[in-house]
Amino acid sequence: FDGDELTAASNNVRWNTLNEDSAKFYVYAPYNLTGGRLYGEEQGGSPQLTFTVNDIPTEQNDLIVASWKGKTDYKQSIPLTFEHALTAVRFKVGFDCTVKSLEVIDICNSGTYTFGKGWSNITSPKDYTFSFGENGSGQSFKANAFLTDGENTLMMIPQTLLSADAKVVLTYIEDGTEKPITSTLKDKVWQEGKMITYTIHKTTAPTTIYFDL
């Protein structure tokens, strides 16, 4: 059933008894995954899924995967346990302010997922920008409020951020003046299946921020 879409109504899919542990199932969802493509088998027997994160955060897909192999026939159900293959990343602001924009810069957005092994070939750095208020004029936030959550959660390729240019920039408005504050994301680790929340705090030094996981 290479590339077939299976739904709860797919109750007419049958196969003969297999006497050896040779039945293999590799499944991902959603079926019409934007930016994803399942292909072939790498050396060692597991298929791979190429995936590129959408440039628009509100149009990014979650990606869940499952696999199973063993002896079975059409009379038996297949126990598939789905797992999240991406990393969800959210941002909060730790102080009362008017936020104009949030930029997440130089994050790789493409990779190859091998079933049972994880991610490789992580490439293609991209920037993600969130603007707040009408025409980017700014929006007021209370301390510890989410800047990005729900449909604005970044669904990213799991990775260690190796680029020296990987960073987050928060631009807020104080006394009518735009004030950008920047911090590096270099060496941060985004693990598969995890949700990470960064809280951005203003310190006594106006150009630094720190993160709480």
Coordinates of N, CA and C in Angstrom, one line a residue:
F1 N 0.8 -1.2 0.0 CA 0.0 0.0 0.0 C 0.9 1.2 0.0
D2 N 1.8 1.3 -0.9 CA 2.8 2.4 -1.0 C 2.1 3.7 -1.3
G3 N 2.1 4.7 -0.3 CA 1.6 6.0 -0.6 C 0.1 6.1 -0.5
D4 N -0.6 5.0 -0.1 CA -2.1 5.0 0.1 C -2.5 5.8 1.3
E5 N -3.6 6.5 1.1 CA -4.3 7.2 2.3 C -5.2 6.2 3.0
L6 N -5.0 6.0 4.3 CA -5.9 5.2 5.1 C -6.6 6.0 6.1
T7 N -7.9 5.7 6.2 CA -8.8 6.4 7.1 C -9.6 5.4 7.9
A8 N -10.4 5.9 8.9 CA -11.2 5.0 9.7 C -12.1 4.2 8.9
A9 N -12.5 4.7 7.7 CA -13.4 4.0 6.8 C -12.7 3.0 5.9
S10 N -11.4 2.9 6.0 CA -10.6 2.0 5.2 C -10.7 0.6 5.7
N11 N -11.9 0.0 5.7 CA -12.1 -1.4 6.3 C -12.1 -2.5 5.3
N12 N -11.7 -2.2 4.1 CA -11.7 -3.2 3.0 C -10.3 -3.5 2.6
V13 N -9.3 -3.1 3.4 CA -7.9 -3.4 3.1 C -7.5 -4.7 3.7
R14 N -7.2 -5.8 2.9 CA -6.9 -7.1 3.5 C -5.6 -7.6 2.9
W15 N -5.0 -8.5 3.6 CA -3.8 -9.2 3.1 C -3.7 -10.6 3.6
N16 N -3.1 -11.5 2.9 CA -3.0 -12.9 3.3 C -2.1 -13.0 4.6
T17 N -2.2 -14.2 5.2 CA -1.4 -14.5 6.4 C 0.1 -14.5 6.0
L18 N 0.9 -13.9 6.8 CA 2.3 -13.8 6.5 C 3.0 -14.7 7.6
N19 N 3.8 -15.7 7.1 CA 4.4 -16.7 8.0 C 5.7 -16.2 8.6
E20 N 6.2 -15.1 8.1 CA 7.5 -14.6 8.6 C 7.3 -13.2 9.1
D21 N 8.2 -12.7 9.9 CA 8.1 -11.4 10.4 C 8.5 -10.4 9.3
S22 N 7.7 -10.3 8.3 CA 8.1 -9.5 7.1 C 7.1 -8.4 6.8
A23 N 6.0 -8.3 7.6 CA 5.1 -7.2 7.4 C 5.6 -5.9 8.0
K24 N 5.7 -4.9 7.2 CA 6.2 -3.6 7.8 C 5.2 -2.5 7.4
F25 N 5.0 -1.7 8.4 CA 4.1 -0.5 8.2 C 4.8 0.7 8.6
Y26 N 4.8 1.7 7.7 CA 5.4 3.0 8.0 C 4.3 4.1 7.7
V27 N 4.0 4.8 8.7 CA 2.8 5.7 8.5 C 3.1 7.1 9.0
Y28 N 2.6 8.1 8.3 CA 2.7 9.5 8.8 C 1.4 10.2 8.6
A29 N 1.2 11.3 9.3 CA 0.0 12.1 9.2 C 0.4 13.6 9.4
P30 N -0.3 14.5 8.7 CA -1.4 14.3 7.8 C -1.0 13.7 6.5
Y31 N -1.9 13.1 5.8 CA -1.6 12.4 4.5 C -1.2 13.4 3.5
N32 N -1.9 14.6 3.4 CA -1.6 15.6 2.4 C -0.6 16.6 3.0
L33 N 0.4 16.1 3.6 CA 1.4 17.0 4.3 C 2.0 17.9 3.3
T34 N 1.9 19.2 3.6 CA 2.6 20.2 2.8 C 4.1 20.2 3.1
G35 N 4.9 20.1 2.1 CA 6.3 20.1 2.3 C 6.9 18.8 2.6
G36 N 6.1 17.7 2.6 CA 6.6 16.4 2.9 C 6.5 15.4 1.8
R37 N 7.4 14.4 1.7 CA 7.4 13.4 0.6 C 8.1 12.1 1.2
L38 N 7.3 11.0 1.1 CA 7.9 9.7 1.5 C 8.5 9.0 0.3
Y39 N 9.7 8.5 0.5 CA 10.3 7.8 -0.6 C 11.2 6.7 -0.2
G40 N 11.3 5.7 -1.0 CA 12.3 4.6 -0.9 C 12.6 4.0 0.4
E41 N 13.7 3.3 0.4 CA 14.2 2.8 1.7 C 15.7 3.0 1.6
E42 N 16.2 3.5 2.7 CA 17.6 3.7 2.9 C 18.3 2.4 3.1
Q43 N 19.6 2.3 3.0 CA 20.3 1.1 3.3 C 20.0 0.7 4.7
G44 N 19.5 -0.5 4.9 CA 19.1 -0.9 6.3 C 17.6 -1.1 6.4
G45 N 16.8 -0.6 5.4 CA 15.4 -1.0 5.3 C 14.4 -0.1 5.7
S46 N 14.7 1.1 6.2 CA 13.6 2.1 6.7 C 13.4 3.1 5.6
P47 N 12.2 3.4 5.3 CA 11.9 4.5 4.3 C 12.2 5.9 5.0
Q48 N 12.3 6.9 4.1 CA 12.6 8.2 4.5 C 11.6 9.2 4.1
L49 N 11.4 10.2 4.8 CA 10.5 11.3 4.6 C 11.2 12.6 4.5
T50 N 11.2 13.3 3.3 CA 11.8 14.6 3.2 C 10.7 15.6 3.6
F51 N 11.2 16.6 4.3 CA 10.2 17.6 4.9 C 10.8 19.0 4.9
T52 N 10.0 20.0 4.6 CA 10.4 21.4 4.7 C 9.3 22.1 5.4
V53 N 9.7 22.9 6.4 CA 8.8 23.6 7.2 C 8.2 24.8 6.4
N54 N 6.9 25.0 6.5 CA 6.3 26.2 5.8 C 6.9 27.5 6.3
D55 N 7.1 28.4 5.4 CA 7.6 29.7 5.8 C 6.6 30.5 6.6
I56 N 5.3 30.2 6.5 CA 4.3 30.9 7.2 C 3.9 30.1 8.4
P57 N 4.1 30.6 9.7 CA 3.9 29.9 10.9 C 2.4 29.3 11.0
T58 N 1.4 30.1 10.6 CA 0.0 29.7 10.7 C -0.3 28.5 9.8
E59 N 0.5 28.3 8.8 CA 0.3 27.2 7.8 C 1.2 26.0 8.0
Q60 N 2.0 26.0 9.1 CA 2.9 24.9 9.4 C 2.1 23.7 9.9
N61 N 2.5 22.5 9.5 CA 1.8 21.3 9.9 C 2.6 20.6 11.1
D62 N 1.9 20.0 12.0 CA 2.5 19.1 12.9 C 2.8 17.8 12.0
L63 N 3.7 17.0 12.4 CA 4.1 15.8 11.7 C 4.1 14.7 12.7
I64 N 3.3 13.6 12.6 CA 3.3 12.5 13.5 C 3.6 11.2 12.6
V65 N 4.3 10.3 13.3 CA 4.8 9.1 12.5 C 4.6 7.9 13.4
A66 N 4.5 6.8 12.7 CA 4.4 5.5 13.4 C 5.0 4.4 12.5
S67 N 5.5 3.3 13.1 CA 6.0 2.2 12.4 C 5.7 0.9 13.2
W68 N 5.7 -0.2 12.4 CA 5.4 -1.5 13.0 C 5.9 -2.6 12.1
K69 N 6.4 -3.7 12.6 CA 6.7 -4.9 11.7 C 6.5 -6.1 12.5
G70 N 6.1 -7.2 11.8 CA 5.8 -8.5 12.5 C 5.0 -9.4 11.7
K71 N 4.5 -10.5 12.2 CA 3.7 -11.5 11.5 C 2.2 -11.1 11.8
T72 N 1.5 -11.1 10.8 CA 0.1 -10.7 10.9 C -0.7 -11.2 9.7
D73 N -2.1 -11.0 9.8 CA -2.9 -11.2 8.6 C -4.1 -10.3 8.7
Y74 N -5.0 -10.3 7.8 CA -6.1 -9.3 7.7 C -7.0 -9.4 8.9
K75 N -7.0 -10.5 9.7 CA -7.9 -10.7 10.8 C -7.4 -9.9 12.1
Q76 N -6.2 -9.5 12.0 CA -5.6 -8.8 13.2 C -5.5 -7.3 13.0
S77 N -5.7 -6.6 14.0 CA -5.4 -5.1 14.0 C -3.9 -4.9 14.2
I78 N -3.5 -3.8 13.6 CA -2.1 -3.4 13.7 C -1.9 -2.3 14.8
P79 N -1.2 -2.5 15.9 CA -1.0 -1.5 16.9 C 0.0 -0.4 16.5
L80 N -0.5 0.7 16.1 CA 0.3 1.8 15.7 C 0.4 2.9 16.8
T81 N 1.5 3.2 17.2 CA 1.7 4.3 18.2 C 2.3 5.5 17.6
F82 N 1.6 6.5 17.4 CA 2.1 7.7 16.7 C 2.9 8.6 17.7
E83 N 4.0 9.2 17.2 CA 4.8 10.1 17.9 C 5.0 11.4 17.1
H84 N 5.2 12.5 17.9 CA 5.5 13.7 17.2 C 6.9 13.8 16.7
A85 N 7.1 14.1 15.5 CA 8.4 14.1 14.9 C 9.1 15.5 14.8
L86 N 8.4 16.6 15.1 CA 8.9 17.9 15.1 C 9.1 18.4 16.5
T87 N 9.6 19.7 16.6 CA 9.7 20.4 17.9 C 8.8 21.6 17.8
A88 N 8.0 21.8 18.8 CA 7.1 22.9 18.9 C 7.8 24.0 19.8
V89 N 7.9 25.2 19.2 CA 8.6 26.3 19.9 C 7.7 27.5 20.1
R90 N 7.6 28.0 21.3 CA 6.8 29.1 21.7 C 7.6 30.2 22.4
F91 N 7.1 31.4 22.4 CA 7.8 32.5 23.0 C 6.8 33.3 23.9
K92 N 7.3 33.7 25.1 CA 6.5 34.5 26.0 C 7.3 35.8 26.3
V93 N 6.7 36.8 26.8 CA 7.4 38.0 27.2 C 7.3 38.1 28.7
G94 N 8.4 38.4 29.3 CA 8.5 38.4 30.8 C 8.3 39.7 31.5
F95 N 7.9 40.7 30.7 CA 7.7 42.1 31.3 C 6.6 42.8 30.6
D96 N 6.0 43.7 31.3 CA 4.9 44.5 30.6 C 5.5 45.4 29.5
C97 N 5.0 45.3 28.3 CA 5.6 46.2 27.3 C 4.6 46.2 26.1
T98 N 4.9 47.1 25.1 CA 4.3 47.1 23.8 C 5.2 46.5 22.8
V99 N 4.9 45.3 22.2 CA 5.7 44.6 21.3 C 5.4 44.9 19.9
K100 N 6.4 45.3 19.1 CA 6.2 45.6 17.7 C 6.5 44.3 16.9
S101 N 7.5 43.6 17.2 CA 7.8 42.4 16.4 C 8.7 41.4 17.1
L102 N 8.7 40.2 16.7 CA 9.5 39.1 17.2 C 10.1 38.4 16.0
E103 N 11.4 38.3 15.9 CA 12.1 37.6 14.8 C 12.9 36.5 15.3
V104 N 12.7 35.3 14.6 CA 13.5 34.1 14.9 C 14.3 33.9 13.7
I105 N 15.7 34.0 13.8 CA 16.5 34.2 12.7 C 17.5 33.0 12.5
D106 N 17.7 32.6 11.2 CA 18.7 31.6 10.8 C 18.4 30.2 11.4
I107 N 17.2 29.7 11.2 CA 16.9 28.4 11.7 C 16.7 27.5 10.5
C108 N 17.3 26.3 10.5 CA 17.2 25.4 9.4 C 15.8 24.8 9.4
N109 N 15.3 24.7 8.2 CA 13.8 24.4 8.0 C 13.6 23.1 7.1
S110 N 14.7 22.4 6.7 CA 14.5 21.3 5.8 C 15.3 20.1 6.4
G111 N 14.8 18.9 6.2 CA 15.6 17.7 6.7 C 15.0 16.4 6.1
T112 N 15.6 15.4 6.5 CA 15.2 14.0 6.1 C 14.9 13.2 7.3
Y113 N 13.7 12.7 7.4 CA 13.4 11.8 8.6 C 13.4 10.4 8.2
T114 N 14.2 9.6 8.9 CA 14.3 8.1 8.6 C 13.5 7.4 9.7
F115 N 12.5 6.6 9.4 CA 11.7 5.9 10.4 C 12.6 5.1 11.3
G116 N 12.4 5.3 12.6 CA 13.2 4.5 13.6 C 14.6 5.1 13.9
K117 N 15.0 6.1 13.2 CA 16.3 6.7 13.4 C 16.3 8.2 13.7
G118 N 15.4 8.9 13.1 CA 15.3 10.4 13.3 C 15.8 11.2 12.2
W119 N 16.3 12.4 12.4 CA 16.5 13.4 11.4 C 18.0 13.5 11.0
S120 N 18.2 13.8 9.7 CA 19.5 14.1 9.2 C 19.4 15.1 8.0
N121 N 20.5 15.4 7.4 CA 20.5 16.3 6.3 C 19.7 17.6 6.5
I122 N 19.9 18.2 7.7 CA 19.2 19.4 8.1 C 19.9 20.6 7.5
T123 N 19.1 21.4 6.7 CA 19.7 22.5 5.9 C 18.7 23.6 5.8
S124 N 19.0 24.6 4.9 CA 18.1 25.7 4.5 C 17.7 26.6 5.6
P125 N 18.6 27.4 6.1 CA 18.3 28.4 7.2 C 17.2 29.4 6.7
K126 N 16.3 29.7 7.6 CA 15.2 30.6 7.3 C 15.0 31.6 8.5
D127 N 14.3 32.7 8.2 CA 13.9 33.6 9.3 C 12.4 33.6 9.4
Y128 N 11.9 33.8 10.6 CA 10.5 33.8 10.9 C 10.2 35.1 11.6
T129 N 9.2 35.9 11.1 CA 8.9 37.2 11.7 C 7.4 37.3 12.1
F130 N 7.2 37.7 13.3 CA 5.8 38.0 13.8 C 5.7 39.5 14.1
S131 N 4.7 40.1 13.5 CA 4.4 41.5 13.7 C 3.1 41.6 14.5
F132 N 3.1 42.7 15.4 CA 2.0 42.8 16.3 C 1.3 44.2 16.1
G133 N 0.0 44.2 16.3 CA -0.7 45.5 16.2 C -1.0 45.7 14.7
E134 N -1.9 46.7 14.5 CA -2.3 47.1 13.2 C -1.1 47.6 12.4
N135 N -0.9 47.0 11.3 CA 0.3 47.4 10.4 C 1.6 47.4 11.2
G136 N 1.7 46.5 12.1 CA 3.0 46.4 12.9 C 3.2 47.6 13.8
S137 N 2.1 48.2 14.3 CA 2.3 49.4 15.1 C 2.5 49.1 16.6
G138 N 2.4 47.8 16.9 CA 2.7 47.4 18.3 C 1.4 46.9 19.0
Q139 N 1.6 46.0 20.0 CA 0.5 45.5 20.8 C 1.0 45.3 22.2
S140 N 0.1 45.7 23.2 CA 0.5 45.7 24.6 C 0.4 44.2 25.1
F141 N 1.4 43.8 25.9 CA 1.4 42.5 26.5 C 1.7 42.7 28.0
K142 N 1.1 41.8 28.8 CA 1.4 41.8 30.3 C 2.5 40.8 30.4
A143 N 3.2 40.9 31.6 CA 4.3 40.0 31.9 C 3.8 38.5 31.8
N144 N 4.6 37.7 31.2 CA 4.4 36.2 31.1 C 3.3 35.9 30.1
A145 N 2.9 36.8 29.3 CA 1.9 36.5 28.2 C 2.6 35.9 27.0
F146 N 1.9 35.0 26.3 CA 2.4 34.4 25.1 C 2.5 35.4 24.0
L147 N 3.6 35.4 23.3 CA 3.7 36.2 22.1 C 3.3 35.3 20.9
T148 N 3.7 34.0 21.0 CA 3.4 33.0 19.9 C 2.8 31.8 20.6
D149 N 1.7 31.4 20.2 CA 1.0 30.2 20.8 C -0.1 29.8 19.9
G150 N -0.7 28.6 20.1 CA -1.7 28.1 19.2 C -1.3 28.0 17.8
E151 N -2.0 28.6 16.9 CA -1.6 28.5 15.5 C -0.3 29.2 15.1
N152 N 0.2 30.1 16.0 CA 1.5 30.8 15.8 C 2.6 30.0 16.4
T153 N 2.4 28.8 17.0 CA 3.5 28.0 17.5 C 4.4 27.6 16.3
L154 N 5.7 27.7 16.4 CA 6.6 27.3 15.4 C 6.7 25.8 15.5
M155 N 6.5 25.1 14.4 CA 6.7 23.6 14.3 C 7.9 23.4 13.5
M156 N 9.0 23.1 14.2 CA 10.4 23.1 13.6 C 11.0 21.8 13.5
I157 N 12.0 21.7 12.6 CA 12.8 20.5 12.5 C 13.7 20.3 13.8
P158 N 13.7 19.2 14.5 CA 14.5 19.0 15.6 C 16.0 19.1 15.2
Q159 N 16.7 19.9 16.0 CA 18.1 20.2 15.7 C 18.9 20.8 16.8
T160 N 20.2 20.8 16.7 CA 21.0 21.6 17.6 C 21.4 22.9 16.7
L161 N 21.1 24.0 17.2 CA 21.3 25.3 16.5 C 22.7 25.6 16.4
L162 N 23.4 25.3 15.3 CA 24.8 25.5 15.2 C 25.3 26.8 14.7
S163 N 24.4 27.5 14.0 CA 24.8 28.7 13.3 C 25.0 29.8 14.3
A164 N 26.1 30.6 14.1 CA 26.4 31.7 15.0 C 25.4 32.8 14.8
D165 N 24.7 32.8 13.7 CA 23.7 33.8 13.4 C 22.3 33.4 13.9
A166 N 22.1 32.3 14.5 CA 20.8 31.9 15.0 C 20.5 32.7 16.3
K167 N 19.4 33.4 16.2 CA 19.1 34.4 17.3 C 17.6 34.7 17.3
V168 N 17.2 35.4 18.4 CA 15.8 35.9 18.4 C 16.0 37.4 18.8
V169 N 15.1 38.2 18.1 CA 15.1 39.6 18.3 C 13.7 40.1 18.6
L170 N 13.6 40.7 19.8 CA 12.3 41.3 20.2 C 12.4 42.8 20.1
T171 N 11.5 43.4 19.4 CA 11.5 44.8 19.3 C 10.2 45.3 20.0
Y172 N 10.5 46.1 21.0 CA 9.4 46.7 21.8 C 9.4 48.2 21.7
I173 N 8.3 48.9 22.1 CA 8.2 50.3 22.1 C 8.2 50.9 23.5
E174 N 9.1 51.8 23.8 CA 9.1 52.4 25.1 C 9.3 53.9 24.9
D175 N 8.3 54.7 25.4 CA 8.3 56.2 25.3 C 8.4 56.6 23.8
G176 N 7.7 55.9 23.0 CA 7.7 56.2 21.6 C 8.9 55.8 20.8
T177 N 9.8 55.1 21.4 CA 11.0 54.7 20.7 C 11.1 53.1 20.6
E178 N 11.4 52.7 19.4 CA 11.6 51.2 19.2 C 12.9 50.8 19.7
K179 N 12.9 49.7 20.5 CA 14.1 49.2 21.2 C 14.2 47.7 20.9
P180 N 15.1 47.3 20.0 CA 15.4 45.9 19.8 C 16.3 45.3 20.8
I181 N 16.0 44.1 21.3 CA 16.9 43.4 22.2 C 17.1 42.0 21.6
T182 N 18.3 41.5 21.7 CA 18.7 40.4 20.9 C 19.4 39.4 21.8
S183 N 19.2 38.1 21.5 CA 20.0 37.0 22.2 C 20.2 35.9 21.2
T184 N 21.4 35.3 21.3 CA 21.7 34.2 20.5 C 20.9 32.9 20.8
L185 N 20.7 32.1 19.8 CA 20.1 30.8 20.0 C 21.1 29.7 19.7
K186 N 22.3 30.1 19.4 CA 23.4 29.1 19.1 C 23.5 28.1 20.2
D187 N 23.7 26.8 19.8 CA 23.9 25.7 20.7 C 22.6 25.3 21.5
K188 N 21.5 25.9 21.2 CA 20.2 25.5 21.8 C 19.9 24.2 21.2
V189 N 19.3 23.2 21.9 CA 18.9 21.9 21.4 C 17.4 21.8 21.4
W190 N 16.9 21.6 20.2 CA 15.5 21.3 20.0 C 15.2 19.8 19.7
Q191 N 14.7 19.2 20.7 CA 14.5 17.7 20.7 C 13.2 17.3 20.0
E192 N 13.2 16.2 19.3 CA 12.1 15.6 18.7 C 11.0 15.4 19.7
G193 N 9.7 15.8 19.3 CA 8.6 15.5 20.1 C 8.4 16.4 21.4
K194 N 9.2 17.4 21.5 CA 9.2 18.3 22.7 C 8.5 19.6 22.3
M195 N 7.9 20.2 23.4 CA 7.5 21.6 23.2 C 8.4 22.5 24.1
I196 N 9.0 23.5 23.5 CA 9.9 24.4 24.2 C 9.3 25.8 24.3
T197 N 9.3 26.3 25.5 CA 8.8 27.7 25.7 C 9.9 28.6 26.2
Y198 N 10.2 29.6 25.5 CA 11.2 30.6 25.9 C 10.5 31.8 26.4
T199 N 10.9 32.2 27.6 CA 10.3 33.5 28.2 C 11.4 34.6 28.1
I200 N 11.1 35.7 27.4 CA 12.0 36.7 27.2 C 11.9 37.8 28.3
H201 N 13.0 38.0 29.0 CA 13.1 38.9 30.1 C 14.0 40.1 29.8
K202 N 13.6 41.3 30.1 CA 14.5 42.4 30.0 C 15.3 42.5 31.3
T203 N 16.6 42.7 31.1 CA 17.4 42.8 32.3 C 17.9 44.3 32.4
T204 N 18.7 44.5 33.4 CA 19.2 45.9 33.6 C 20.1 46.4 32.4
A205 N 20.6 45.4 31.7 CA 21.3 45.7 30.4 C 20.3 45.7 29.3
P206 N 20.0 46.8 28.6 CA 18.9 46.9 27.7 C 19.0 46.1 26.4
T207 N 20.2 45.5 26.2 CA 20.4 44.8 24.9 C 20.5 43.3 25.1
T208 N 20.2 42.8 26.3 CA 20.3 41.4 26.6 C 18.9 40.8 27.1
I209 N 18.7 39.6 26.8 CA 17.6 38.8 27.3 C 18.1 37.5 27.7
Y210 N 17.3 36.8 28.5 CA 17.6 35.4 28.9 C 16.3 34.6 28.7
F211 N 16.5 33.2 28.7 CA 15.4 32.3 28.5 C 15.2 31.4 29.6
D212 N 13.9 31.1 29.8 CA 13.5 30.1 30.8 C 12.8 29.0 29.9
L213 N 13.3 27.8 30.2 CA 12.6 26.6 29.5 C 11.4 26.2 30.3

